[in-house]
């Protein structure tokens, strides 16, 4: 172990002990990303690597551009009128803006979970089955049933809803709805899951469930989570990026960001100390 | 108020940190006085004074307990991060080091009645100088903590060869006294243990320096730590 060119920290030791992995490869990467809404620049020269099978947290004050950045990663900004994105964003080293990339396909590979649970006005079953159906992922009903069950089980919701699959998704509690949305996002077998403040409307128990779920999911997926809770970022993520006024100020191991940040602005934000 | 940090948005958090740090500074002072008085009692073979100092160790322990409660409260209620986290955690550790220094000062005092039965003023002078040096280190460390002075702490951490040298020559001197007159042996053995206690106190001061450096810079100092004294007869 000693002698490898890795900066060992508790973080890396813990990861190696629990997952026995070598340092992760980069799954997605932003380089020199600028975003404009009309004339107004919302992001400036953002360089951020997203490591495979790790949780990356994005933190920063309201309006600093976290959601904007997240939406760049699956080109959700394409649908925003007046929004312009420049710079390069790659998924497995392929530029996601390249003409050969199909946006629908991209969004299947890079799924998204929003702040407010937004189940479709359909049954629990159909909420999950929707994605696999439009992507033609299954041949028959049995396969679809299987995907629905697996996705709900992975999101930790199956036992709670297995007897009420035909009830509307909106009949679930807030925490259950959020897990339904996570199940829906993973039903199409994405590679990356983007989560924008997924727990902001949830109580501590529902939050803990989602965090536990994130922990499990990162074995299979690459996760990027925007959160306003520093404690949540510290608990769930391996890497953290701090945004401020459209800039990525600091990006590092989560442990470093919360115990020994290098930039004054990061320090001020995480400690709540302002000059 | 920490001189390197901006105030918190939540002012009561600042007040809690200041209170906690104030308690630690008080503990520094208490332990300093304990050791200072212990060395005075040694040089005057003051048995009664020594007993009074032994009692003060309980106050140091009580303060340590109070500080640890404060640390837990802040960790639980404020979830401190970055500089704040390092500050709170090092306060807890430094308080533990000071508590140990209090114990060792107490141990020195406990030997004074034995020493007073056959006072050997000429054999005691080395111990007094050693005590003086360690007291200076402790005082300087207290100032380093209050001023958040990393350079001063770094010097303390790199060690004081004068203390090591004196400790070594003291042992040789005590051996001479023992050879000269076997009747000196008991007193000299006590002096040896007291010297060892002082040397250990020096180690705890070094640990405090390390904690302070970590608190301010986020990194433990690297490089060579001061060597254990190889003339030490007692295993550390
Ligand atoms: N559709 C839009 N049209 C114009 N400006 C926008 C749009 N969306 C976001 N912005 C602006 O871009 C900047 C970044 O917004 P963004 O939503 O990314 O912030 P955020 O970091 O997610 O904040 P929050 O924590 O409040 O969600 C803000 O100044 C915002 O006003
Ligand atoms: Mg947002």
Coordinates of C-alpha atoms and ligand atoms in Angstrom, one line a residue:
Chain A
X1 CA 0.0 0.0 0.0
X2 CA 2.7 2.4 0.9
X3 CA 4.7 3.7 -2.0
X4 CA 1.7 4.2 -4.3
X5 CA 1.5 7.8 -5.4
X6 CA -1.7 8.5 -3.5
X7 CA -2.2 11.1 -0.8
X8 CA -3.5 8.8 2.0
X9 CA -6.0 10.2 4.3
X10 CA -8.6 8.7 6.6
X11 CA -11.0 9.1 3.7
X12 CA -9.0 7.0 1.2
X13 CA -8.1 4.4 3.8
X14 CA -11.8 4.0 4.7
X15 CA -12.7 3.7 1.1
X16 CA -10.0 1.1 0.5
X17 CA -11.1 -0.8 3.5
X18 CA -14.8 -0.8 2.7
X19 CA -14.7 -1.1 -1.1
X20 CA -11.2 -2.3 -1.8
X21 CA -10.9 0.0 -4.8
X22 CA -8.1 1.9 -6.4
X23 CA -8.5 5.6 -6.9
X24 CA -11.6 6.2 -9.0
X25 CA -11.5 7.1 -12.6
X26 CA -13.3 10.2 -13.9
X27 CA -16.9 9.5 -15.0
X28 CA -17.9 13.0 -16.0
X29 CA -15.8 16.1 -16.4
X30 CA -16.5 19.7 -16.8
X31 CA -13.8 21.9 -18.3
X32 CA -14.0 25.7 -18.7
X33 CA -17.8 25.7 -18.4
X34 CA -19.5 29.0 -18.7
X35 CA -23.3 29.4 -18.5
X36 CA -25.3 32.5 -19.5
X37 CA -28.9 33.3 -18.9
X38 CA -29.4 35.9 -21.6
X39 CA -26.6 38.5 -20.8
X40 CA -26.2 37.4 -17.2
X41 CA -23.4 35.0 -16.6
X42 CA -24.3 32.3 -14.1
X43 CA -21.2 30.1 -14.2
X44 CA -17.7 31.0 -15.0
X45 CA -14.9 28.7 -16.1
X46 CA -16.0 25.7 -14.0
X47 CA -13.6 22.8 -14.0
X48 CA -14.9 19.8 -12.1
X49 CA -14.2 16.1 -12.3
X50 CA -16.8 13.7 -11.2
X51 CA -15.3 10.4 -10.0
X52 CA -16.9 7.1 -10.9
X53 CA -18.9 5.3 -8.2
X54 CA -18.4 8.1 -5.8
X55 CA -20.7 10.7 -4.3
X56 CA -19.8 14.3 -5.2
X57 CA -21.5 17.0 -3.2
X58 CA -22.0 20.6 -4.4
X59 CA -22.4 23.2 -1.8
X60 CA -22.6 27.0 -1.7
X61 CA -24.9 29.9 -1.0
X62 CA -28.3 30.3 -2.7
X63 CA -27.9 31.5 -6.3
X64 CA -24.3 30.5 -6.7
X65 CA -25.1 28.3 -9.6
X66 CA -25.3 24.7 -8.2
X67 CA -28.5 23.8 -9.9
X68 CA -27.3 25.5 -13.0
X69 CA -24.2 23.3 -13.0
X70 CA -26.2 20.2 -12.3
X71 CA -28.5 20.9 -15.2
X72 CA -25.6 21.2 -17.5
X73 CA -24.6 17.6 -16.9
X74 CA -27.7 16.2 -18.6
X75 CA -28.4 19.2 -20.8
X76 CA -31.5 20.1 -19.0
X77 CA -30.5 23.7 -19.7
X78 CA -31.2 23.1 -23.4
X79 CA -34.8 23.6 -22.6
X80 CA -34.3 26.9 -20.8
X81 CA -35.0 29.8 -23.1
X82 CA -32.0 32.2 -23.3
X83 CA -29.6 29.8 -21.6
X84 CA -26.2 29.3 -23.3
X85 CA -23.6 26.8 -22.2
X86 CA -20.0 26.8 -23.4
X87 CA -16.9 24.8 -22.5
X88 CA -16.6 21.1 -22.5
X89 CA -18.6 18.5 -20.5
X90 CA -17.7 14.8 -21.0
X91 CA -19.3 11.6 -20.1
X92 CA -16.9 8.7 -20.4
X93 CA -14.6 11.1 -22.3
X94 CA -17.2 11.8 -24.9
X95 CA -18.4 15.4 -25.2
X96 CA -22.1 15.5 -24.3
X97 CA -22.7 18.4 -26.7
X98 CA -21.3 16.4 -29.7
X99 CA -23.9 16.1 -32.5
X100 CA -23.7 12.3 -32.2
X101 CA -25.1 12.4 -28.7
X102 CA -28.8 11.8 -28.5
X103 CA -30.3 14.0 -25.7
X104 CA -33.0 11.5 -24.7
X105 CA -30.4 8.8 -24.5
X106 CA -28.1 11.1 -22.5
X107 CA -30.8 11.8 -20.0
X108 CA -31.4 8.1 -19.6
X109 CA -27.7 7.7 -18.8
X110 CA -27.6 10.8 -16.5
X111 CA -30.8 10.8 -14.5
X112 CA -32.1 13.5 -12.2
X113 CA -33.9 13.7 -8.9
X114 CA -35.4 17.1 -7.9
X115 CA -35.7 19.0 -4.7
X116 CA -39.5 18.6 -4.5
X117 CA -40.7 15.1 -5.1
X118 CA -42.5 15.2 -8.4
X119 CA -44.3 11.9 -9.0
X120 CA -46.3 11.8 -12.3
X121 CA -50.0 11.8 -11.8
X122 CA -50.1 8.1 -12.3
X123 CA -50.0 4.9 -10.3
X124 CA -46.9 4.0 -8.3
X125 CA -46.3 1.2 -10.8
X126 CA -46.6 3.5 -13.8
X127 CA -44.3 6.1 -12.3
X128 CA -41.5 3.5 -12.4
X129 CA -42.6 1.7 -15.6
X130 CA -42.7 5.0 -17.6
X131 CA -39.0 5.3 -18.3
X132 CA -38.3 1.7 -19.2
X133 CA -41.4 1.7 -21.5
X134 CA -40.4 4.8 -23.5
X135 CA -36.8 3.5 -23.8
X136 CA -38.1 0.1 -25.0
X137 CA -36.1 -1.6 -22.3
X138 CA -38.4 -4.5 -21.8
X139 CA -40.0 -7.1 -24.0
X140 CA -43.0 -8.1 -21.9
X141 CA -45.0 -7.4 -18.8
X142 CA -43.0 -9.9 -16.7
X143 CA -39.7 -8.1 -17.4
X144 CA -41.4 -4.8 -16.7
X145 CA -42.8 -6.1 -13.4
X146 CA -39.3 -7.2 -12.6
X147 CA -37.7 -3.8 -13.2
X148 CA -40.5 -2.1 -11.2
X149 CA -39.9 -4.4 -8.3
X150 CA -36.1 -4.1 -8.5
X151 CA -36.1 -0.3 -8.7
X152 CA -38.5 0.1 -5.8
X153 CA -36.5 -2.4 -3.8
X154 CA -33.2 -0.6 -4.5
X155 CA -34.8 2.7 -3.4
X156 CA -35.9 1.0 -0.2
X157 CA -39.6 1.4 -0.9
X158 CA -40.7 -2.0 -2.2
X159 CA -41.9 -3.3 1.2
X160 CA -43.9 -0.2 1.9
X161 CA -45.7 -0.1 -1.5
X162 CA -45.8 -3.7 -2.9
X163 CA -49.5 -4.1 -1.9
X164 CA -50.6 -0.7 -3.3
X165 CA -48.8 -0.5 -6.7
X166 CA -52.0 0.7 -8.4
X167 CA -52.6 3.6 -6.0
X168 CA -51.5 7.1 -7.3
X169 CA -47.9 8.1 -6.6
X170 CA -49.1 11.3 -5.0
X171 CA -50.8 9.3 -2.3
X172 CA -47.5 8.5 -0.7
X173 CA -45.8 10.6 2.0
X174 CA -43.2 13.1 1.1
X175 CA -40.3 10.9 2.0
X176 CA -41.9 7.9 0.1
X177 CA -42.5 10.1 -2.9
X178 CA -38.8 11.2 -2.9
X179 CA -37.8 7.5 -2.8
X180 CA -40.3 6.9 -5.6
X181 CA -38.6 9.5 -7.7
X182 CA -35.2 8.0 -7.0
X183 CA -36.7 4.6 -8.0
X184 CA -38.0 6.2 -11.1
X185 CA -34.6 7.7 -11.9
X186 CA -32.7 4.4 -11.4
X187 CA -35.4 2.3 -13.3
X188 CA -33.8 3.2 -16.6
X189 CA -30.5 2.0 -15.4
X190 CA -28.6 5.3 -15.5
X191 CA -24.9 5.6 -15.0
X192 CA -25.0 9.0 -13.2
X193 CA -27.7 10.2 -10.8
X194 CA -28.0 14.0 -10.2
X195 CA -29.8 15.0 -7.1
X196 CA -30.8 18.6 -6.4
X197 CA -31.5 19.0 -2.7
X198 CA -33.3 15.7 -2.5
X199 CA -33.9 15.9 1.3
X200 CA -34.8 19.5 1.8
X201 CA -38.5 18.6 2.4
X202 CA -37.9 15.5 4.4
X203 CA -37.8 14.8 8.2
X204 CA -34.6 13.4 9.7
X205 CA -35.7 9.7 9.4
X206 CA -36.7 10.0 5.8
X207 CA -33.5 11.9 5.2
X208 CA -31.4 9.2 6.9
X209 CA -33.1 6.6 4.6
X210 CA -32.2 8.6 1.5
X211 CA -28.7 9.0 2.8
X212 CA -28.4 5.3 3.4
X213 CA -29.8 4.7 -0.1
X214 CA -27.2 7.1 -1.6
X215 CA -24.5 5.1 0.2
X216 CA -25.8 1.9 -1.4
X217 CA -26.4 3.3 -4.8
X218 CA -22.9 4.7 -5.2
X219 CA -21.6 1.1 -5.6
X220 CA -23.4 1.0 -8.8
X221 CA -23.9 4.6 -9.9
X222 CA -22.0 7.9 -9.9
X223 CA -23.9 10.4 -7.8
X224 CA -23.8 14.2 -7.6
X225 CA -25.8 15.8 -4.9
X226 CA -26.6 19.4 -4.3
X227 CA -27.3 20.1 -0.7
X228 CA -27.6 23.0 1.7
X229 CA -26.8 20.9 4.7
X230 CA -23.1 20.8 5.3
X231 CA -23.6 17.9 7.6
X232 CA -25.4 16.0 4.9
X233 CA -22.6 16.7 2.4
X234 CA -20.1 15.6 5.1
X235 CA -22.0 12.4 5.8
X236 CA -22.8 11.2 2.3
X237 CA -20.1 12.5 -0.1
X238 CA -16.6 11.5 -0.9
X239 CA -15.8 14.7 -2.8
X240 CA -17.1 18.2 -2.3
X241 CA -17.2 21.3 -4.5
X242 CA -17.8 24.7 -3.1
X243 CA -19.5 27.2 -5.5
X244 CA -19.6 30.9 -4.9
X245 CA -21.0 33.5 -7.3
X246 CA -20.8 31.3 -10.3
X247 CA -17.3 30.1 -9.6
X248 CA -16.1 26.7 -8.3
X249 CA -13.9 28.1 -5.5
X250 CA -12.6 24.8 -4.1
X251 CA -12.9 21.1 -4.9
X252 CA -11.4 18.4 -2.7
X253 CA -11.9 15.3 -0.6
X254 CA -15.0 16.0 1.5
X255 CA -12.9 15.5 4.6
X256 CA -10.5 18.2 3.5
X257 CA -13.2 20.7 2.7
X258 CA -14.8 20.3 6.2
X259 CA -11.7 20.0 8.3
X260 CA -9.1 22.1 6.5
X261 CA -10.4 24.1 3.6
X262 CA -7.7 26.1 1.8
X263 CA -9.7 29.0 0.4
X264 CA -10.9 31.8 2.7
X265 CA -14.3 31.8 1.0
X266 CA -14.8 28.1 1.7
X267 CA -13.7 28.5 5.2
X268 CA -16.1 31.4 5.8
X269 CA -19.0 29.4 4.3
X270 CA -18.5 26.1 6.1
X271 CA -17.9 27.8 9.5
X272 CA -20.5 30.5 9.2
X273 CA -17.9 33.1 9.8
X274 CA -18.0 36.2 7.6
X275 CA -15.8 39.3 7.6
Chain B
X1 CA -11.8 36.5 20.2
X2 CA -9.6 34.4 18.0
X3 CA -7.4 36.9 16.1
X4 CA -7.3 35.0 12.9
X5 CA -11.0 34.3 12.4
X6 CA -14.0 36.4 11.4
X7 CA -16.9 36.4 13.8
X8 CA -19.8 34.0 13.3
X9 CA -23.1 35.0 12.0
X10 CA -24.5 33.4 15.1
X11 CA -22.9 35.5 17.9
X12 CA -23.7 33.0 20.7
X13 CA -21.5 30.5 19.0
X14 CA -18.6 32.9 19.3
X15 CA -19.4 33.4 23.0
X16 CA -19.4 29.6 23.6
X17 CA -16.1 29.2 21.9
X18 CA -14.6 32.1 23.9
X19 CA -15.9 30.7 27.2
X20 CA -14.4 27.3 26.4
X21 CA -11.1 28.8 25.4
X22 CA -11.2 30.9 28.5
X23 CA -11.5 27.8 30.7
X24 CA -8.5 26.3 29.0
X25 CA -6.4 29.3 29.5
X26 CA -7.5 29.2 33.2
X27 CA -6.4 25.6 33.3
X28 CA -3.1 26.6 31.8
X29 CA -2.6 29.1 34.7
X30 CA -3.7 26.7 37.3
X31 CA -1.3 24.1 36.2
X32 CA 1.5 26.6 35.8
X33 CA 1.0 27.8 39.4
X34 CA 0.8 24.2 40.6
X35 CA 4.2 23.4 39.1
X36 CA 5.7 26.7 40.1
X37 CA 4.6 26.2 43.7
X38 CA 5.7 22.6 43.6
X39 CA 9.2 23.7 42.6
X40 CA 9.3 26.2 45.4
X41 CA 8.2 23.6 47.9
X42 CA 11.0 21.3 46.6
X43 CA 13.7 23.9 47.1
X44 CA 12.4 24.8 50.6
X45 CA 11.6 21.2 51.6
X46 CA 8.1 22.5 52.5
X47 CA 6.1 19.5 53.5
X48 CA 2.9 21.4 54.3
X49 CA 3.0 23.4 51.2
X50 CA 3.4 20.2 49.2
X51 CA 0.3 18.7 50.7
X52 CA -1.7 21.8 49.8
X53 CA -0.5 21.6 46.2
X54 CA -1.5 17.9 46.0
X55 CA -5.1 19.0 46.9
X56 CA -5.1 21.4 43.9
X57 CA -4.9 18.6 41.5
X58 CA -8.7 17.9 42.1
X59 CA -9.5 21.4 40.8
X60 CA -7.5 20.8 37.6
X61 CA -9.4 17.6 37.1
X62 CA -12.7 19.3 37.7
X63 CA -11.8 22.0 35.1
X64 CA -10.8 19.3 32.7
X65 CA -14.2 17.6 33.1
X66 CA -16.0 21.0 32.7
X67 CA -14.0 21.6 29.5
X68 CA -14.9 18.2 28.1
X69 CA -18.5 18.8 28.8
X70 CA -18.3 22.1 26.9
X71 CA -16.6 20.4 24.0
X72 CA -19.3 17.8 23.7
X73 CA -22.0 20.4 24.0
X74 CA -20.5 22.5 21.1
X75 CA -19.9 19.4 19.0
X76 CA -23.5 18.3 19.5
X77 CA -25.3 21.6 19.2
X78 CA -23.1 23.6 16.8
X79 CA -21.6 21.0 14.5
X80 CA -18.4 23.0 14.2
X81 CA -16.4 22.6 10.9
X82 CA -13.0 23.5 9.6
X83 CA -11.1 26.0 11.9
X84 CA -13.9 25.8 14.5
X85 CA -13.8 22.0 14.5
X86 CA -10.0 21.9 14.9
X87 CA -10.2 24.5 17.7
X88 CA -12.8 22.6 19.7
X89 CA -11.1 19.2 19.3
X90 CA -7.7 20.6 20.2
X91 CA -9.1 22.3 23.3
X92 CA -10.2 18.9 24.5
X93 CA -6.8 17.3 23.8
X94 CA -4.8 20.2 25.3
X95 CA -7.0 20.1 28.4
X96 CA -6.1 16.4 28.7
X97 CA -2.4 17.2 28.4
X98 CA -2.7 19.9 31.1
X99 CA -4.5 17.4 33.3
X100 CA -1.5 15.1 33.0
X101 CA 0.9 17.9 33.8
X102 CA -1.2 18.5 36.9
X103 CA -0.8 14.8 37.9
X104 CA 2.9 14.9 37.4
X105 CA 3.2 18.1 39.5
X106 CA 1.2 16.3 42.1
X107 CA 3.6 13.3 41.9
X108 CA 6.6 15.7 42.5
X109 CA 4.9 17.1 45.6
X110 CA 4.1 13.6 47.0
X111 CA 7.9 12.9 47.2
X112 CA 8.7 16.1 49.1
X113 CA 8.0 14.7 52.6
X114 CA 10.4 11.8 51.8
X115 CA 13.0 14.2 50.5
X116 CA 12.6 16.5 53.5
X117 CA 13.6 13.6 55.8
X118 CA 17.1 13.9 54.5
X119 CA 17.4 17.2 52.6
X120 CA 20.3 17.4 50.1
X121 CA 20.3 21.0 49.0
X122 CA 23.3 20.7 46.8
X123 CA 21.8 17.6 45.0
X124 CA 18.5 19.5 44.5
X125 CA 19.9 22.5 42.7
X126 CA 19.9 20.7 39.3
X127 CA 16.3 19.8 39.7
X128 CA 15.4 23.4 40.5
X129 CA 17.0 24.6 37.3
X130 CA 15.3 21.8 35.3
X131 CA 12.0 22.9 36.9
X132 CA 12.7 26.5 36.0
X133 CA 13.3 25.5 32.3
X134 CA 10.1 23.4 32.1
X135 CA 8.1 26.2 33.7
X136 CA 9.4 28.6 31.1
X137 CA 8.3 26.2 28.3
X138 CA 4.9 25.9 29.9
X139 CA 4.5 29.6 30.1
X140 CA 5.7 30.2 26.6
X141 CA 3.2 27.6 25.4
X142 CA 0.4 29.3 27.2
X143 CA 1.3 32.5 25.4
X144 CA 1.6 30.7 22.1
X145 CA -1.9 29.3 22.6
X146 CA -3.4 32.7 23.5
X147 CA -1.6 34.5 20.6
X148 CA -2.1 31.6 18.2
X149 CA 1.6 31.8 17.5
X150 CA 2.6 28.9 15.3
X151 CA 6.3 29.8 15.1
X152 CA 6.7 29.8 18.8
X153 CA 4.8 26.5 19.0
X154 CA 7.0 25.1 16.3
X155 CA 10.1 26.0 18.3
X156 CA 8.7 24.3 21.4
X157 CA 7.8 21.2 19.3
X158 CA 11.4 21.0 17.9
X159 CA 12.5 20.6 21.5
X160 CA 14.9 22.1 23.9
X161 CA 18.3 20.5 23.9
X162 CA 19.2 22.4 27.0
X163 CA 16.6 20.5 29.0
X164 CA 17.8 17.2 27.6
X165 CA 21.4 18.1 28.4
X166 CA 20.6 19.2 31.9
X167 CA 18.6 16.1 32.6
X168 CA 21.5 14.0 31.5
X169 CA 24.0 15.8 33.6
X170 CA 21.6 15.7 36.6
X171 CA 21.5 11.9 36.5
X172 CA 25.3 11.8 36.5
X173 CA 25.4 14.2 39.4
X174 CA 22.9 12.2 41.4
X175 CA 24.9 9.0 40.8
X176 CA 28.0 10.7 42.2
X177 CA 26.0 11.7 45.4
X178 CA 24.9 8.1 45.8
X179 CA 28.4 6.7 45.5
X180 CA 29.7 9.3 47.9
X181 CA 27.3 8.4 50.7
X182 CA 24.9 5.5 50.6
X183 CA 22.8 7.4 53.0
X184 CA 21.9 9.7 50.1
X185 CA 20.5 7.0 48.0
X186 CA 16.8 7.3 49.1
X187 CA 16.8 11.0 48.6
X188 CA 18.6 10.7 45.3
X189 CA 16.2 8.1 44.0
X190 CA 13.3 10.5 44.8
X191 CA 15.1 13.3 43.0
X192 CA 15.6 11.1 40.0
X193 CA 11.9 10.3 39.8
X194 CA 11.1 14.0 40.2
X195 CA 13.5 14.9 37.4
X196 CA 11.8 12.2 35.3
X197 CA 8.4 13.8 36.1
X198 CA 9.7 17.1 34.9
X199 CA 11.0 15.6 31.7
X200 CA 7.6 14.0 31.1
X201 CA 5.9 17.4 31.7
X202 CA 8.2 18.7 28.9
X203 CA 6.9 16.0 26.6
X204 CA 3.3 17.0 27.4
X205 CA 4.2 20.6 26.5
X206 CA 5.5 19.3 23.2
X207 CA 2.2 17.6 22.6
X208 CA 0.4 20.8 23.3
X209 CA 2.6 22.5 20.7
X210 CA 1.7 19.9 18.2
X211 CA -2.0 20.4 18.9
X212 CA -1.7 24.1 18.5
X213 CA 0.1 23.8 15.2
X214 CA -2.7 21.5 14.0
X215 CA -5.4 23.8 15.2
X216 CA -3.9 26.8 13.3
X217 CA -2.6 25.1 10.1
X218 CA -4.7 22.0 9.8
X219 CA -1.6 19.8 9.7
X220 CA 0.5 18.1 12.2
X221 CA 4.1 19.2 12.1
X222 CA 6.3 16.9 10.1
X223 CA 10.0 16.1 10.5
X224 CA 11.9 15.0 13.5
X225 CA 10.3 15.2 16.9
X226 CA 12.5 15.8 19.8
X227 CA 14.4 12.7 20.8
X228 CA 13.5 10.8 23.9
X229 CA 16.4 11.4 26.4
X230 CA 18.7 8.4 26.1
X231 CA 20.2 9.0 29.5
X232 CA 16.8 8.3 31.1
X233 CA 17.0 5.5 33.6
X234 CA 13.2 5.2 34.0
X235 CA 11.3 3.6 31.1
X236 CA 8.9 6.0 29.6
Ligands
LIG1 N1 -34.0 30.3 -15.9 C1 -33.2 31.3 -15.4 N2 -33.3 32.5 -16.0 C2 -32.5 33.5 -15.6 N3 -31.6 33.4 -14.6 C3 -31.5 32.2 -14.0 C4 -32.3 31.1 -14.3 N4 -32.1 30.1 -13.5 C5 -31.1 30.5 -12.6 N5 -30.8 31.8 -12.9 C6 -29.8 32.6 -12.2 O1 -28.6 31.9 -12.2 C7 -27.9 32.1 -10.9 C8 -27.7 30.7 -10.4 O2 -28.9 30.0 -10.1 P1 -29.0 28.5 -9.6 O3 -30.5 28.1 -9.6 O4 -28.1 27.7 -10.3 O5 -28.5 28.7 -8.1 P2 -28.4 27.6 -6.9 O6 -27.0 27.6 -6.5 O7 -29.0 26.3 -7.3 O8 -29.3 28.3 -5.8 P3 -30.3 27.6 -4.7 O9 -29.4 27.1 -3.6 O10 -31.1 28.7 -4.2 O11 -31.0 26.5 -5.4 C9 -28.8 32.9 -10.1 O12 -28.4 34.2 -10.1 C10 -30.2 32.8 -10.7 O13 -30.9 34.0 -10.5
LIG2 MG1 -30.7 25.2 -6.7

